[in-house]
mmCIF file of C-alpha atoms in Angstrom:
data_model
loop_
_atom_site.group_PDB
_atom_site.id
_atom_site.type_symbol
_atom_site.label_atom_id
_atom_site.label_comp_id
_atom_site.label_asym_id
_atom_site.label_seq_id
_atom_site.Cartn_x
_atom_site.Cartn_y
_atom_site.Cartn_z
ATOM 1 C CA MET A 1 218.581 -84.261 -151.057
ATOM 2 C CA ALA A 2 220.485 -82.191 -148.532
ATOM 3 C CA GLU A 3 221.335 -78.534 -148.585
ATOM 4 C CA LEU A 4 224.622 -77.411 -147.024
ATOM 5 C CA PHE A 5 225.183 -73.947 -145.553
ATOM 6 C CA LEU A 6 228.607 -72.817 -144.347
ATOM 7 C CA ASP A 7 229.150 -70.153 -141.686
ATOM 8 C CA GLN A 8 232.795 -69.574 -140.806
ATOM 9 C CA ARG A 9 233.669 -67.480 -137.781
ATOM 10 C CA ASP A 10 237.271 -67.063 -136.807
ATOM 11 C CA ARG A 11 238.674 -70.520 -136.113
ATOM 12 C CA VAL A 12 235.333 -72.375 -135.985
ATOM 13 C CA CYS A 13 233.200 -73.322 -138.990
ATOM 14 C CA VAL A 14 229.515 -74.231 -138.632
ATOM 15 C CA LEU A 15 228.186 -76.406 -141.434
ATOM 16 C CA LYS A 16 224.388 -76.623 -141.430
ATOM 17 C CA VAL A 17 222.814 -79.640 -143.097
ATOM 18 C CA HIS A 18 219.134 -79.447 -144.102
ATOM 19 C CA GLY A 19 217.128 -82.427 -145.362
ATOM 20 C CA VAL A 20 218.290 -85.952 -146.195
ATOM 21 C CA LEU A 21 222.052 -86.604 -146.300
ATOM 22 C CA LYS A 22 222.848 -89.423 -148.742
ATOM 23 C CA GLN A 23 225.924 -90.348 -150.789
ATOM 24 C CA PRO A 24 225.974 -87.563 -153.429
ATOM 25 C CA ASP A 25 225.522 -84.934 -150.722
ATOM 26 C CA ALA A 26 228.008 -86.745 -148.479
ATOM 27 C CA ASP A 27 230.694 -86.251 -151.124
ATOM 28 C CA GLN A 28 229.942 -82.523 -151.114
ATOM 29 C CA LEU A 29 229.980 -82.531 -147.297
ATOM 30 C CA SER A 30 233.478 -84.036 -147.328
ATOM 31 C CA LYS A 31 234.727 -81.452 -149.821
ATOM 32 C CA THR A 32 233.187 -78.598 -147.835
ATOM 33 C CA ILE A 33 234.767 -79.781 -144.581
ATOM 34 C CA LYS A 34 238.158 -80.173 -146.247
ATOM 35 C CA SER A 35 237.918 -76.673 -147.702
ATOM 36 C CA ALA A 36 236.754 -75.124 -144.406
ATOM 37 C CA THR A 37 239.615 -76.633 -142.438
ATOM 38 C CA GLN A 38 242.143 -74.767 -144.559
ATOM 39 C CA THR A 39 241.477 -71.821 -142.219
ATOM 40 C CA ALA A 40 239.378 -73.271 -139.372
ATOM 41 C CA ASP A 41 240.590 -75.312 -136.404
ATOM 42 C CA ALA A 42 237.176 -76.820 -135.682
ATOM 43 C CA VAL A 43 234.076 -77.804 -137.648
ATOM 44 C CA ILE A 44 230.627 -78.101 -136.134
ATOM 45 C CA ILE A 45 228.077 -79.975 -138.230
ATOM 46 C CA ASP A 46 224.628 -78.672 -137.302
ATOM 47 C CA CYS A 47 222.203 -81.563 -137.825
ATOM 48 C CA SER A 48 219.167 -79.876 -136.266
ATOM 49 C CA GLN A 49 217.462 -79.538 -139.683
ATOM 50 C CA MET A 50 218.567 -82.942 -140.997
ATOM 51 C CA THR A 51 215.644 -85.325 -141.472
ATOM 52 C CA ARG A 52 217.542 -88.524 -142.381
ATOM 53 C CA ILE A 53 221.083 -89.721 -142.907
ATOM 54 C CA GLY A 54 222.270 -92.597 -145.069
ATOM 55 C CA SER A 55 225.359 -94.750 -144.708
ATOM 56 C CA GLY A 56 227.293 -92.429 -147.049
ATOM 57 C CA GLY A 57 226.613 -89.483 -144.754
ATOM 58 C CA MET A 58 227.679 -91.442 -141.686
ATOM 59 C CA ARG A 59 230.844 -92.568 -143.464
ATOM 60 C CA ALA A 60 231.675 -88.978 -144.502
ATOM 61 C CA MET A 61 231.321 -87.726 -140.918
ATOM 62 C CA SER A 62 233.376 -90.601 -139.532
ATOM 63 C CA ARG A 63 236.128 -90.038 -142.102
ATOM 64 C CA ALA A 64 236.132 -86.293 -141.393
ATOM 65 C CA HIS A 65 236.449 -87.001 -137.662
ATOM 66 C CA VAL A 66 239.524 -89.191 -138.210
ATOM 67 C CA ASP A 67 241.134 -86.780 -140.688
ATOM 68 C CA LEU A 68 240.603 -83.737 -138.475
ATOM 69 C CA LYS A 69 241.794 -85.531 -135.362
ATOM 70 C CA GLU A 70 244.996 -86.602 -137.134
ATOM 71 C CA SER A 71 245.651 -82.998 -138.162
ATOM 72 C CA GLY A 72 245.029 -81.663 -134.641
ATOM 73 C CA LYS A 73 241.640 -80.209 -135.499
ATOM 74 C CA GLN A 74 238.206 -80.925 -134.112
ATOM 75 C CA LEU A 75 234.829 -82.113 -135.435
ATOM 76 C CA MET A 76 231.658 -81.735 -133.385
ATOM 77 C CA ILE A 77 228.164 -82.939 -134.303
ATOM 78 C CA ALA A 78 225.329 -80.779 -132.951
ATOM 79 C CA GLY A 79 221.557 -80.899 -132.802
ATOM 80 C CA LEU A 80 220.834 -84.574 -133.424
ATOM 81 C CA LYS A 81 217.194 -85.505 -132.995
ATOM 82 C CA GLY A 82 214.593 -88.069 -133.984
ATOM 83 C CA ASP A 83 215.517 -90.613 -136.650
ATOM 84 C CA VAL A 84 218.933 -89.052 -137.191
ATOM 85 C CA ARG A 85 219.846 -89.457 -133.499
ATOM 86 C CA GLU A 86 218.589 -93.029 -133.592
ATOM 87 C CA THR A 87 220.730 -93.791 -136.661
ATOM 88 C CA PHE A 88 223.815 -92.468 -134.849
ATOM 89 C CA GLN A 89 222.993 -94.612 -131.800
ATOM 90 C CA ILE A 90 222.288 -97.800 -133.764
ATOM 91 C CA GLY A 91 225.568 -97.422 -135.663
ATOM 92 C CA GLY A 92 227.507 -96.673 -132.469
ATOM 93 C CA PHE A 93 228.630 -93.312 -133.830
ATOM 94 C CA ASP A 94 227.314 -91.553 -130.723
ATOM 95 C CA THR A 95 230.190 -93.142 -128.781
ATOM 96 C CA VAL A 96 232.887 -92.276 -131.336
ATOM 97 C CA LEU A 97 232.012 -88.782 -132.547
ATOM 98 C CA GLN A 98 231.845 -85.735 -130.300
ATOM 99 C CA LEU A 99 228.176 -84.796 -129.900
ATOM 100 C CA SER A 100 226.594 -81.669 -128.516
ATOM 101 C CA ALA A 101 222.960 -80.802 -127.827
ATOM 102 C CA ASP A 102 223.072 -77.712 -130.036
ATOM 103 C CA VAL A 103 225.433 -75.408 -131.924
ATOM 104 C CA GLU A 104 225.867 -73.014 -129.007
ATOM 105 C CA ALA A 105 227.013 -75.807 -126.680
ATOM 106 C CA ALA A 106 229.368 -77.105 -129.394
ATOM 107 C CA GLN A 107 230.817 -73.610 -129.909
ATOM 108 C CA ASN A 108 231.460 -73.318 -126.180
ATOM 109 C CA LYS A 109 233.255 -76.681 -126.125
ATOM 110 C CA CYS A 110 235.346 -75.692 -129.153
ATOM 111 C CA ALA A 111 236.217 -72.305 -127.668
ATOM 112 C CA ALA A 112 237.391 -73.941 -124.437
ATOM 113 C CA ARG A 113 239.645 -76.351 -126.348
ATOM 114 C CA LEU A 114 241.050 -73.704 -128.674
ATOM 115 C CA ARG A 115 242.259 -71.446 -125.875
#
């Protein structure tokens, strides 16, 4: 089971995911992203404390990427490591989604694009 923590600063929202992200949590992730983008122009999903991700979690992130892109907003994935990084690579999501080494690097990329 995953825990989600939201930290919204100005136009960028950081959503921290801790633990295993599977379908029930993926639904909550989607709702949280949708809610955050009412006021934010970019969402960074911090995966540094995520231990595993299921297909539902991958689908939620992919859907959020498409939805945000269509509305002129941005989704960044930060802090992938271990099995989670491997899952992204095997599924080819590392070539579709915008990845960053950590939250700070993602914030810098977002700030540059939002200027």
